[in-house]
Coordinates of C-alpha atoms and ligand atoms in Angstrom, one line a residue:
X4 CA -27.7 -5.4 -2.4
X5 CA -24.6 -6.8 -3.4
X6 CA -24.3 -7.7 -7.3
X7 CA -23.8 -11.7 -8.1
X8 CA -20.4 -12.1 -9.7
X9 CA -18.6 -14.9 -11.4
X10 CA -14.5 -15.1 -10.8
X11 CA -12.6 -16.5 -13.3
X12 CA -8.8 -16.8 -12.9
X13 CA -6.1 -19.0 -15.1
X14 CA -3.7 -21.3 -14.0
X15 CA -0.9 -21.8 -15.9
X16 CA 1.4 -24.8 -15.4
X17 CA 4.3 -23.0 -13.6
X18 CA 1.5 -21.8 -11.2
X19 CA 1.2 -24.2 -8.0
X20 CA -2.7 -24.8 -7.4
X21 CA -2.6 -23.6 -4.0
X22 CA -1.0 -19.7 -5.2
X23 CA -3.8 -19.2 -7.8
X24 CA -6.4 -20.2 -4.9
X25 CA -4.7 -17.1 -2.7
X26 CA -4.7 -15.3 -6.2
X27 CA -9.1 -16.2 -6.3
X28 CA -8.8 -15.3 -2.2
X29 CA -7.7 -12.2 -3.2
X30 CA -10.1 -11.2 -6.3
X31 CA -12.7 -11.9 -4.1
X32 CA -11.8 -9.4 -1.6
X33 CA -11.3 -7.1 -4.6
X34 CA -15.2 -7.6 -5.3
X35 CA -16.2 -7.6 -1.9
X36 CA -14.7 -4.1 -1.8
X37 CA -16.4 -2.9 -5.0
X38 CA -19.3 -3.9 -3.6
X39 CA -19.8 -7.3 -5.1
X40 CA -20.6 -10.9 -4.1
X41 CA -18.6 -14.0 -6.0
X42 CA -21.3 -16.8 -6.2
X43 CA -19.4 -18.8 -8.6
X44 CA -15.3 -19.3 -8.8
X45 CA -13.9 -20.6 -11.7
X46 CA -9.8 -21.6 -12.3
X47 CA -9.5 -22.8 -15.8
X48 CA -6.5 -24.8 -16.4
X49 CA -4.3 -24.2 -19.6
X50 CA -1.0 -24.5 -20.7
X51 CA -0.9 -20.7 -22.0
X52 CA -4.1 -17.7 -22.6
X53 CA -6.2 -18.2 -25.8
X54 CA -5.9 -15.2 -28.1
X55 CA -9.4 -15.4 -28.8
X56 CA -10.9 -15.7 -25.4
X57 CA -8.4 -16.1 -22.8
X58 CA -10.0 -18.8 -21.2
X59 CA -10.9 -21.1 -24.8
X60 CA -14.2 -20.9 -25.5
X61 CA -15.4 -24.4 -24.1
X62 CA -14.4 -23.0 -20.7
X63 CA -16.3 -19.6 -21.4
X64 CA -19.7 -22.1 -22.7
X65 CA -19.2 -23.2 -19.2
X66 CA -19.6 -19.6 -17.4
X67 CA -22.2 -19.0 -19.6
X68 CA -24.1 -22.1 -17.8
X69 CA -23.1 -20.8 -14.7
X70 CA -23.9 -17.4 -15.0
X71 CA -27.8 -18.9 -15.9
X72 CA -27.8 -21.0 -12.6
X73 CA -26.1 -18.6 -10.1
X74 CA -28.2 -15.9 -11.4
X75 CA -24.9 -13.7 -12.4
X76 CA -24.5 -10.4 -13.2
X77 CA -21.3 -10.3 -14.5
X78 CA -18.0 -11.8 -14.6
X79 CA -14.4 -10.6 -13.3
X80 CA -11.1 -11.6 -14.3
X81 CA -8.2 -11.6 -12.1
X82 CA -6.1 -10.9 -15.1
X83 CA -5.9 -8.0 -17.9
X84 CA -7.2 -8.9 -21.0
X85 CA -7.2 -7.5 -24.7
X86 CA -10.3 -5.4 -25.8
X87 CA -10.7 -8.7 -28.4
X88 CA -11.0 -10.9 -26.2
X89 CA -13.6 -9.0 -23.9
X90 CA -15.7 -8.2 -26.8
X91 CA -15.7 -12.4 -27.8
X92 CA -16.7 -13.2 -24.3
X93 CA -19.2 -10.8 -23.9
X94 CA -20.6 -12.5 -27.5
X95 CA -20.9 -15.8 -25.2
X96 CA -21.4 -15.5 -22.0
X97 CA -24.0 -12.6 -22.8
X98 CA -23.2 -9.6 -19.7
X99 CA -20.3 -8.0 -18.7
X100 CA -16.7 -8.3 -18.9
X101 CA -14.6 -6.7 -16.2
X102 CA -11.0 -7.7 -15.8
X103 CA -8.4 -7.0 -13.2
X104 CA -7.3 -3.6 -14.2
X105 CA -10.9 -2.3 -15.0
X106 CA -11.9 -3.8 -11.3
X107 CA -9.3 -2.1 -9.6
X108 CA -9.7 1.1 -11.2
X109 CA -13.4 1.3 -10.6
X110 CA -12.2 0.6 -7.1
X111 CA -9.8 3.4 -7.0
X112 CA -12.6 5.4 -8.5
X113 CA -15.3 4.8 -6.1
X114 CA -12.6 5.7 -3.2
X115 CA -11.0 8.8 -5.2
X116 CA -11.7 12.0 -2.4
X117 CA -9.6 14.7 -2.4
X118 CA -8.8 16.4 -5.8
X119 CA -5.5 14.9 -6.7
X120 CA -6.6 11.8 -6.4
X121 CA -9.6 12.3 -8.5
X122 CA -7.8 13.6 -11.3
X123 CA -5.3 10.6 -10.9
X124 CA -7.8 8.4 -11.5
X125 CA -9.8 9.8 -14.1
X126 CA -6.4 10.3 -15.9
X127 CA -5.8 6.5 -15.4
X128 CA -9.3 5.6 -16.2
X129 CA -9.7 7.4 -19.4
X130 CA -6.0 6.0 -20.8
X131 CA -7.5 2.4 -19.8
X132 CA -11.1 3.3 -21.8
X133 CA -9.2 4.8 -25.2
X134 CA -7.6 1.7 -26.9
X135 CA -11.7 0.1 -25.6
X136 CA -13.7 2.6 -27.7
X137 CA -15.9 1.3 -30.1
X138 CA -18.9 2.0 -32.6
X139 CA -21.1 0.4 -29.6
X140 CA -19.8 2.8 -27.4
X141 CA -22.3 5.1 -25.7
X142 CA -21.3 8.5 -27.5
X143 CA -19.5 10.5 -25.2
X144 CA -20.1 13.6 -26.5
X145 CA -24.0 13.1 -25.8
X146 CA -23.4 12.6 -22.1
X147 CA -24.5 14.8 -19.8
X148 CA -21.7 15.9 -18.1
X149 CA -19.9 13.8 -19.8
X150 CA -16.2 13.9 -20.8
X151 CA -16.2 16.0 -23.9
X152 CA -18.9 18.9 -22.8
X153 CA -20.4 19.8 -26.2
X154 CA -17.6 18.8 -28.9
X155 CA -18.9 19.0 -31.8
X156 CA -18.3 16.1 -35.2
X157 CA -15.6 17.6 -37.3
X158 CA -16.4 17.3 -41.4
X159 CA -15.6 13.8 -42.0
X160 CA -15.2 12.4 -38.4
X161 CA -17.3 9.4 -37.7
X162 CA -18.4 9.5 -34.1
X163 CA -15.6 7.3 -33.1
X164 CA -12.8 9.2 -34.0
X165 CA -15.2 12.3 -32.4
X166 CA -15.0 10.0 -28.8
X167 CA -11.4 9.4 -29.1
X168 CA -10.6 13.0 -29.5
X169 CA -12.9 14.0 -26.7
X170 CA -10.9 11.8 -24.7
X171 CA -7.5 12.5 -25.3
X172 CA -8.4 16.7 -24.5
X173 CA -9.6 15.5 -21.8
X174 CA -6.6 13.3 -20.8
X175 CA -4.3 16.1 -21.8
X176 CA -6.4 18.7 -19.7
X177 CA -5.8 15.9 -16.7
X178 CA -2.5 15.8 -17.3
X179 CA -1.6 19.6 -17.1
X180 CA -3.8 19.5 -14.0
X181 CA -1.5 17.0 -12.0
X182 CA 1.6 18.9 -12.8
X183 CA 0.0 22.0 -11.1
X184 CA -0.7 19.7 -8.6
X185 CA 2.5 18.5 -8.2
X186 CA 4.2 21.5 -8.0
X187 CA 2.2 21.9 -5.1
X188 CA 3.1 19.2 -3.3
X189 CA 6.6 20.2 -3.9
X190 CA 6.4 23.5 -2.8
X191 CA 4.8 21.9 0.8
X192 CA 7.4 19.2 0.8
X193 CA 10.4 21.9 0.6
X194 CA 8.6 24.3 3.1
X195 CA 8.7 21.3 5.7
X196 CA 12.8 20.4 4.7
X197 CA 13.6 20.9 8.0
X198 CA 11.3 18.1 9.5
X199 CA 12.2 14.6 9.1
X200 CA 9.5 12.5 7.2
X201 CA 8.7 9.0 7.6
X202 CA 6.6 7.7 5.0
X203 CA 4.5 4.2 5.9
X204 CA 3.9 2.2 2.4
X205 CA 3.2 -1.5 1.6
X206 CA 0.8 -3.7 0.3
X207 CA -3.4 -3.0 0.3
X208 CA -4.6 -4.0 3.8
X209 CA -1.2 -4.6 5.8
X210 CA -1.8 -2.1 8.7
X211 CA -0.3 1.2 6.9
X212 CA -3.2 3.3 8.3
X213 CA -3.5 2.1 11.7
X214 CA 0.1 2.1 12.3
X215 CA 0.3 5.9 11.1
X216 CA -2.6 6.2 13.8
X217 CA -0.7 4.5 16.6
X218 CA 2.4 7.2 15.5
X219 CA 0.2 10.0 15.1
X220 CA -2.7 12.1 17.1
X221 CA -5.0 9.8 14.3
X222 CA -7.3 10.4 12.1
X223 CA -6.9 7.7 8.9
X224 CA -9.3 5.8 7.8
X225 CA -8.7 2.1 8.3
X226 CA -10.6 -0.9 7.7
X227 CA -10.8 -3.7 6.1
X228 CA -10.9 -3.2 3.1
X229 CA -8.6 -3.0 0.2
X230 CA -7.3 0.4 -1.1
X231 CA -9.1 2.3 1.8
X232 CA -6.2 4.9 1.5
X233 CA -5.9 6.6 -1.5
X234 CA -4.6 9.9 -0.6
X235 CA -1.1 10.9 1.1
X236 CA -2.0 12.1 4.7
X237 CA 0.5 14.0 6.8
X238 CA 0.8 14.1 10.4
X239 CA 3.2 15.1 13.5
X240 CA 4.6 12.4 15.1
X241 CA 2.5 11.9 19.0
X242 CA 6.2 10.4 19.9
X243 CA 8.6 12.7 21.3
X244 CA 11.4 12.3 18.8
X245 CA 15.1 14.0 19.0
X246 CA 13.8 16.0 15.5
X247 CA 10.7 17.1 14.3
X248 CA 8.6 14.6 12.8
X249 CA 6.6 14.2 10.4
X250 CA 4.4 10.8 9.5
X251 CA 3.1 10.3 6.0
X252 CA 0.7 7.3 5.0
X253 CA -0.2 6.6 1.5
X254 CA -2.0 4.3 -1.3
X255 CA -1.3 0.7 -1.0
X256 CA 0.5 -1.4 -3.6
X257 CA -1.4 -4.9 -5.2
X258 CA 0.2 -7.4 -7.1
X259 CA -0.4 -6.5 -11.1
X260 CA -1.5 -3.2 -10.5
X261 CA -2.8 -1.4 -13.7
X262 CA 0.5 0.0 -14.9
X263 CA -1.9 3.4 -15.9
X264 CA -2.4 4.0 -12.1
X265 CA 1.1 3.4 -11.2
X266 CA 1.4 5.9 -13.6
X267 CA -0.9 8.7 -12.4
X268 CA -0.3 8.0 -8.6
X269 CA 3.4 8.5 -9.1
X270 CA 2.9 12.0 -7.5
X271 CA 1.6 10.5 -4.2
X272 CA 4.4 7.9 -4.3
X273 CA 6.9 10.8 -4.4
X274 CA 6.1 11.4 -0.5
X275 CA 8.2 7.9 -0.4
X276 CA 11.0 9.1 -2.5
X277 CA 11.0 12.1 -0.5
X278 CA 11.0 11.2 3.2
X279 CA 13.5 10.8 5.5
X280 CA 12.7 7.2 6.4
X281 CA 10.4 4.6 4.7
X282 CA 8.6 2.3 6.8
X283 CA 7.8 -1.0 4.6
X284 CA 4.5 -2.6 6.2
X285 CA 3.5 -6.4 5.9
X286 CA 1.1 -8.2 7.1
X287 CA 3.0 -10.7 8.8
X288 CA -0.1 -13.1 9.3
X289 CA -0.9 -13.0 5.8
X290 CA -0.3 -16.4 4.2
X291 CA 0.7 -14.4 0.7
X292 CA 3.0 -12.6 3.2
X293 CA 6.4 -13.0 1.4
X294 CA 5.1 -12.7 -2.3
X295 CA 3.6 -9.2 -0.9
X296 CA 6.6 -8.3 0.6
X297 CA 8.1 -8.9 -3.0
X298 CA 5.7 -6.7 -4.6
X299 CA 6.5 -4.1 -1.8
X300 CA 10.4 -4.4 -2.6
X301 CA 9.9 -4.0 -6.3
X302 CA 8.0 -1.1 -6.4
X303 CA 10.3 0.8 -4.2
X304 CA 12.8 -0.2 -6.3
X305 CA 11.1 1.4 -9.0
X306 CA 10.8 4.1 -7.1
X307 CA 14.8 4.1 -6.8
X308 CA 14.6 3.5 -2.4
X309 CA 17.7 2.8 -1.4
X310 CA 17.3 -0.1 1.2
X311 CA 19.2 1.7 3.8
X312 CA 16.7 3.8 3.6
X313 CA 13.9 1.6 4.7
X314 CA 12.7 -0.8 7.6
X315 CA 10.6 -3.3 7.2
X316 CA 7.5 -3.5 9.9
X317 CA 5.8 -6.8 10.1
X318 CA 2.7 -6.0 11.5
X319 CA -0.3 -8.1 12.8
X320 CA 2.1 -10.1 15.4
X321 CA -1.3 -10.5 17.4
X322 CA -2.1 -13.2 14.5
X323 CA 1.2 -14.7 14.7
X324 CA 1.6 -18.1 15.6
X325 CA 5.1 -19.4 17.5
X326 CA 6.1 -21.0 14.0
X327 CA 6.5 -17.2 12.5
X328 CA 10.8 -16.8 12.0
X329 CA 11.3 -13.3 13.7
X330 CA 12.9 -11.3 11.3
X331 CA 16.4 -10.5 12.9
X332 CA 18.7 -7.1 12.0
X333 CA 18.3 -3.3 13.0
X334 CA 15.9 -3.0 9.3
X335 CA 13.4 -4.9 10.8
X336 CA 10.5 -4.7 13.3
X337 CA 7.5 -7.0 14.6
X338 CA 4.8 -4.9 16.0
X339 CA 0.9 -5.3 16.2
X340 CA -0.8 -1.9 15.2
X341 CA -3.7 -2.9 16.2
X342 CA -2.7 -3.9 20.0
X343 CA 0.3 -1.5 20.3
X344 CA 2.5 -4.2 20.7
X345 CA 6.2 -3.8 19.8
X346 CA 5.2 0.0 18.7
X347 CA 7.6 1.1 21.1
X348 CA 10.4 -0.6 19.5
X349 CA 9.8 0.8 16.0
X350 CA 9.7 4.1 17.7
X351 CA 12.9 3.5 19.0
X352 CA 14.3 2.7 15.6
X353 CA 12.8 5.8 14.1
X354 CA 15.0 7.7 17.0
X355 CA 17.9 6.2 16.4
X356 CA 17.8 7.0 12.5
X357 CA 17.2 10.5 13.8
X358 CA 20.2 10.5 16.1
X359 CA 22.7 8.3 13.6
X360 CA 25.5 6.5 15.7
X361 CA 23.9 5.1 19.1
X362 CA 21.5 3.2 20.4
X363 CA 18.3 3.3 22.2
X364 CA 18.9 1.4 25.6
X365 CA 16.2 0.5 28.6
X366 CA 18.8 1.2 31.6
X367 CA 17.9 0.6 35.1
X368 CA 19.5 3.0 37.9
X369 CA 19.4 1.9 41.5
X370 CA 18.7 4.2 43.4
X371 CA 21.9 4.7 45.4
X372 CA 24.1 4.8 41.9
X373 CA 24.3 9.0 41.6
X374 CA 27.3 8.2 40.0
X375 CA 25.8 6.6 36.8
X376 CA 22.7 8.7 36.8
X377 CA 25.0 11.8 36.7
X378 CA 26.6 10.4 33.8
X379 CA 23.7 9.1 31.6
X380 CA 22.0 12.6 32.2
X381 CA 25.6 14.4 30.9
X382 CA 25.8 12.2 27.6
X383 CA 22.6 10.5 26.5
X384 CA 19.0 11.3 25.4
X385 CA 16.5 10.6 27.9
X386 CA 12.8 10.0 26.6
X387 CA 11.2 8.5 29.3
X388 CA 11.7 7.4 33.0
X389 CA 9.7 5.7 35.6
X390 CA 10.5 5.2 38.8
X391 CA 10.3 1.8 40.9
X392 CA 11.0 0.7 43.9
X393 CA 14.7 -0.3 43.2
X394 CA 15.5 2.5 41.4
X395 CA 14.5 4.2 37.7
X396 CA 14.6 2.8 34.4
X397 CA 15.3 5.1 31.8
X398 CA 14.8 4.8 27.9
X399 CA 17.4 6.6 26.6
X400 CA 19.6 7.4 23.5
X401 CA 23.0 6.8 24.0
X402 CA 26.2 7.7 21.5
X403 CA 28.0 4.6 20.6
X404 CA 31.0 5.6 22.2
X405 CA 29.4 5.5 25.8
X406 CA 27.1 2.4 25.5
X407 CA 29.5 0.5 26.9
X408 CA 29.2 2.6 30.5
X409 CA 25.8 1.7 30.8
X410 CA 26.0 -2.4 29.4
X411 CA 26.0 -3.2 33.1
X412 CA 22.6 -1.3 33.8
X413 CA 20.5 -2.1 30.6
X414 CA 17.8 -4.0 30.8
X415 CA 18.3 -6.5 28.6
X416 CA 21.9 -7.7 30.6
X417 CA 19.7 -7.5 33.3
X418 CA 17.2 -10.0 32.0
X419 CA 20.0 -12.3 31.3
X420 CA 21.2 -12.3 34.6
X421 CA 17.9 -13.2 36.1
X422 CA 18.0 -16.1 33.9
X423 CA 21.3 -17.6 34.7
Ligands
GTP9 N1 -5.2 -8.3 13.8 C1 -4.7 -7.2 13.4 N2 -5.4 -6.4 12.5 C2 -4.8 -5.3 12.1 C3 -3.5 -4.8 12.5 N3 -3.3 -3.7 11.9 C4 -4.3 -3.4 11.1 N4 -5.2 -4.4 11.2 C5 -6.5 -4.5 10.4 O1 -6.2 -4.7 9.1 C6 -7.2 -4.0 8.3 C7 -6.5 -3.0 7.3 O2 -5.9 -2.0 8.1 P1 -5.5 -0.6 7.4 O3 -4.8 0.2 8.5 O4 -6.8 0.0 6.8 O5 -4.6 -1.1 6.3 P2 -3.9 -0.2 5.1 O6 -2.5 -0.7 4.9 O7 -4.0 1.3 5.5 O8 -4.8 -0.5 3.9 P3 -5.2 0.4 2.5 O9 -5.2 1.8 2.9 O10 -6.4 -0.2 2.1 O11 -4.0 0.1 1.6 C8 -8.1 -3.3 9.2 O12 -9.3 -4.1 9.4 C9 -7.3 -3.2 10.5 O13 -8.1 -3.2 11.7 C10 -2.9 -5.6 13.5 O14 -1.8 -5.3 14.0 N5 -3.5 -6.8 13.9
MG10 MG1 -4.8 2.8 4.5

């Protein structure tokens, strides 16, 4: 059964109404996901946080009330707060606190498979949980299993200071851990130099996973869900391509994502930082589209991605109604992961990166042209042809130097001149 949750979010006045409603749309997905129900929103309108509780304490009276009638079991913030200010409005409102990073996290932890990831997210966990010890705490070193194994009190050490120092061997055994790890990772990443990478990264829920499966032979999880990929999985491209190739999907990004999971996952991100070619997903359809697209762009800033190096792939064009402004430019594609729709396009672009100066062109050859045929087979790339009854059309990669011999024959002149 799902547990009853309360969502609480802030506005503050340079905050439009209808942004911190998308900003509650999205918390609530975040519960859904960690297996919670919201059965009682809550946007509490100030002109800047309370020290003391965040929300002011009249406003946390009111949860309190709430959390009675809606039979609550605990409240979530869509923001970070101070351990202070949990502490005070777990004195009123009388269950648990959770706030955005501790959500997300538990998330993150609950989804955590393969041993990287894991130890990435304990790492992160443990760094949230120091500066949130307290006497209350449960005493770690009395868990079974627990973080600390049998650490003992030291002469003098009050059984705080003992939790805090069980934590931070633990974080500094974590943290030797992931540099193994990462050496790892390097070690495959150099013994696959050779083959060009394209890594597929963007915001939780645009499409990264069914995309990669469209490019791949599948095998990703997708669904909806938010942060269903935590891991970096590799594939081989299902698409011929002029090079060998190489598909990466990877963790999705969130707006205010607890800076000690940026942290931790920075290993994963590398696979960005290291391919070839980054393919920047958004979810076209999603009406928080172009703030996610921000967050998108700003972390692979951070993560130093050149924009050359990167096309942007808007993806759910099945959703799309006619008012959506096609993105125009060679750095960006419209596609539909889920229908295949404009797949074959970004494939295209992905060849032409490979190739450098040409073009992938759709070029018709009638059948009695042995002339041109000759000459497209002598100087360009073929990929596919199919033959009609007038003749074959071709998709082929052609060196900018020769495009113009074929102009007359591509498709796209051709669909001009039907229209004329
Ligand atoms: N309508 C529509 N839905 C899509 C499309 N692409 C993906 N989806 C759906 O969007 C949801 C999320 O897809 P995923 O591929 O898991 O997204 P992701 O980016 O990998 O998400 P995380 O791994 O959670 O960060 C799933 O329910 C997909 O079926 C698309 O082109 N059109
Ligand atoms: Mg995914």
């Amino acid at each position: 059964m799902s547990e009853p949750v309360v969502a609480v979010g802030l506005v503050l006045p340079d905050l439009p109404r209808s942004v911190a409603e998308e900003h509650m749309q999205e918390l609530s997905q975040l519960i859904d996901t960690n297996g919670g129900v919201v059965v009682a929103a809550v946007l509490a309108k100030r002109p800047r946080p309370d020290p003391a509780t965040f929300i002011g304490s009249g406003k946390a009276e009111e949860i309190k009330a709430l959390i009675g009638e809606r039979g609550a079991a605990k409240v979530v913030f869509d923001d970070d707060l101070s351990p202070a200010q949990v502490r005070n409005l777990e004195k009123i409102v009388g269950v648990p606190v959770i706030d955005r990073s501790g959500l997300i996290l538990d998330i993150f932890a609950g989804r955590a498979r393969s041993r990287e990831a894991r130890t990435q997210v304990e790492l992160a966990q443990l760094e949230y949980m120091l500066p949130r010890l307290t006497r209350q705490w449960s005493h770690l070193s009395r868990q079974a299993g627990g973080a600390g194994g049998g650490a003992k009190r030291g002469v003098g050490e009050t059984q705080l200071e003992l939790d805090r120092r069980i934590v931070r061997t633990r974080i500094a055994k974590l943290k030797e851990d992931l540099v193994k790890i990462e050496q790892n990772r390097e070690t495959q990443r150099k013994s696959r130099r050779s083959v060009f990478t394209v890594a597929l990264v963007g915001y939780t829920n645009a499409g990264k996973s069914t995309l990669f499966n469209r490019l791949t032979t599948g095998g990703a999880e997708a669904m909806d869900k938010l942060f269903a990929t935590l891991d970096a999985r590799s594939q081989k491209s299902a698409f011929e391509m002029p090079r060998e190739t190489v598909v990466v999907d990877t963790v999705g990004f969130i707006r205010k994502l607890p800076h000690h999971l940026v942290a931790s996952f920075r290993s994963t991100m590398e696979e960005a930082v290291a391919a070839d070619l980054v393919l920047h997903v958004i979810d076209g359809s999603h009406p928080q589209a172009s703030e996610q697209r921000e967050v998108g762009q700003q972390v692979l800033g951070d993560l130093s991605i050149e924009a050359e190096k990167v096309i942007e792939v808007f993806n759910k064009s099945d959703r799309l109604d006619e008012h959506f402004q096609t993105p125009h430019g060679k750095n960006a594609v419209v596609v539909s992961a889920l229908t295949g729709a404009g797949v074959e396009k970004l494939v295209d672009a992905i060849r032409e990166r490979q190739l450098g100066d040409g073009e992938m062109m759709t070029i018709e050859v009638p059948h009695d042209d042995s002339r041109i045929a000759a000459r497209l087979h002598e100087v360009g790339q073929i990929y596919e042809q199919t033959v009609t009854d007038r003749g074959v059309i071709f998709r082929a990669w052609i060196p900018r130097d020769a495009v113009h011999l074929f102009h007359a024959y591509s498709s796209r002149v051709l669909e001009h001149a039907k229209v004329s």
